[in-house]
mmCIF file of C-alpha atoms in Angstrom:
data_model
loop_
_atom_site.group_PDB
_atom_site.id
_atom_site.type_symbol
_atom_site.label_atom_id
_atom_site.label_comp_id
_atom_site.label_asym_id
_atom_site.label_seq_id
_atom_site.Cartn_x
_atom_site.Cartn_y
_atom_site.Cartn_z
ATOM 1 C CA MET A 204 -34.070 50.623 -65.352
ATOM 2 C CA ALA A 205 -35.718 47.591 -63.782
ATOM 3 C CA ALA A 206 -39.169 48.643 -62.685
ATOM 4 C CA ASN A 207 -40.406 47.247 -59.375
ATOM 5 C CA THR A 208 -37.847 44.450 -59.190
ATOM 6 C CA ASP A 209 -38.361 42.440 -56.015
ATOM 7 C CA GLU A 210 -35.886 44.246 -53.778
ATOM 8 C CA ALA A 211 -35.445 41.257 -51.491
ATOM 9 C CA ALA A 212 -34.089 39.301 -54.454
ATOM 10 C CA LEU A 213 -31.565 41.981 -55.399
ATOM 11 C CA GLY A 214 -28.010 41.249 -54.429
ATOM 12 C CA TYR A 215 -25.751 44.048 -53.280
ATOM 13 C CA GLU A 216 -23.858 44.239 -56.555
ATOM 14 C CA GLN A 217 -27.056 44.301 -58.618
ATOM 15 C CA ALA A 218 -28.552 47.083 -56.507
ATOM 16 C CA ARG A 219 -25.297 49.053 -56.551
ATOM 17 C CA ASP A 220 -24.933 48.757 -60.321
ATOM 18 C CA GLU A 221 -28.526 49.816 -60.932
ATOM 19 C CA LEU A 222 -28.099 52.707 -58.501
ATOM 20 C CA ILE A 223 -25.017 53.857 -60.434
ATOM 21 C CA GLU A 224 -27.064 53.783 -63.632
ATOM 22 C CA VAL A 225 -29.898 55.762 -62.022
ATOM 23 C CA VAL A 226 -27.460 58.423 -60.818
ATOM 24 C CA ARG A 227 -25.825 58.568 -64.249
ATOM 25 C CA ARG A 228 -29.190 59.119 -65.913
ATOM 26 C CA LEU A 229 -30.190 61.801 -63.422
ATOM 27 C CA GLU A 230 -26.887 63.624 -63.839
ATOM 28 C CA ALA A 231 -27.099 63.443 -67.631
ATOM 29 C CA GLY A 232 -30.418 65.272 -67.587
ATOM 30 C CA GLY A 233 -32.769 65.300 -70.539
ATOM 31 C CA THR A 234 -35.550 63.520 -68.673
ATOM 32 C CA THR A 235 -38.957 64.884 -67.880
ATOM 33 C CA LEU A 236 -39.865 65.878 -64.361
ATOM 34 C CA GLU A 237 -41.981 62.740 -63.995
ATOM 35 C CA GLU A 238 -39.125 60.515 -65.239
ATOM 36 C CA SER A 239 -36.671 62.274 -62.928
ATOM 37 C CA LEU A 240 -38.967 61.736 -59.939
ATOM 38 C CA ALA A 241 -39.371 58.057 -60.813
ATOM 39 C CA LEU A 242 -35.597 57.691 -61.127
ATOM 40 C CA TRP A 243 -35.073 59.467 -57.810
ATOM 41 C CA GLU A 244 -37.579 57.185 -56.066
ATOM 42 C CA ARG A 245 -35.929 54.103 -57.558
ATOM 43 C CA GLY A 246 -32.546 55.387 -56.446
ATOM 44 C CA GLU A 247 -33.814 55.800 -52.889
ATOM 45 C CA GLU A 248 -35.132 52.216 -52.922
ATOM 46 C CA LEU A 249 -31.835 50.905 -54.260
ATOM 47 C CA ALA A 250 -29.841 52.872 -51.690
ATOM 48 C CA LYS A 251 -31.934 51.244 -48.932
ATOM 49 C CA VAL A 252 -31.223 47.796 -50.382
ATOM 50 C CA CYS A 253 -27.493 48.531 -50.441
ATOM 51 C CA ARG A 254 -27.594 49.921 -46.905
ATOM 52 C CA ARG A 255 -29.371 46.769 -45.632
ATOM 53 C CA TRP A 256 -26.753 44.547 -47.291
ATOM 54 C CA LEU A 257 -23.912 46.578 -45.792
ATOM 55 C CA GLU A 258 -25.514 46.616 -42.331
ATOM 56 C CA GLY A 259 -25.961 42.842 -42.545
ATOM 57 C CA ALA A 260 -22.345 42.395 -43.550
ATOM 58 C CA ARG A 261 -21.221 44.615 -40.658
ATOM 59 C CA ALA A 262 -23.325 42.586 -38.206
ATOM 60 C CA ARG A 263 -21.835 39.324 -39.482
ATOM 61 C CA LEU A 264 -18.324 40.743 -39.199
ATOM 62 C CA ASP A 265 -18.965 42.011 -35.683
ATOM 63 C CA ALA A 266 -20.386 38.621 -34.661
ATOM 64 C CA ALA A 267 -17.404 36.781 -36.116
ATOM 65 C CA LEU A 268 -14.950 39.128 -34.395
ATOM 66 C CA SER A 269 -16.812 38.829 -31.099
ATOM 67 C CA GLU A 270 -16.840 35.041 -31.385
ATOM 68 C CA GLY A 271 -13.123 35.038 -32.158
ATOM 69 C CA GLU A 272 -12.393 37.189 -29.109
ATOM 70 C CA HIS A 273 -14.564 34.944 -26.931
ATOM 71 C CA GLU A 274 -12.738 31.817 -28.137
ATOM 72 C CA ALA A 275 -9.362 33.488 -27.624
ATOM 73 C CA GLY A 276 -10.348 34.475 -24.078
ATOM 74 C CA ALA A 277 -11.522 30.957 -23.273
ATOM 75 C CA ALA A 278 -8.224 29.503 -24.482
ATOM 76 C CA GLN A 279 -6.185 31.590 -22.036
ATOM 77 C CA PRO A 280 -5.612 30.119 -18.578
ATOM 78 C CA ALA A 281 -7.292 31.932 -15.697
ATOM 79 C CA GLU A 282 -5.045 34.066 -13.511
ATOM 80 C CA ASP A 283 -4.730 33.139 -9.831
#
């Protein structure tokens, strides 16, 4: 587990893969309460990173779709 990795530098895939590993370790058990809490906290941080990436991707998609609709509307002749 990467401790205190700069979250801003984590790409989506890196955060997702580390989150999968955190969940795997939590589900496997065998960790102390303190270790489990630290894993849980890290998982929450990683989930936030993933959520920000996905929200950013959604915003970019929405902007591109909106721009495409605007350009398509401008290309159509006005009705009399």
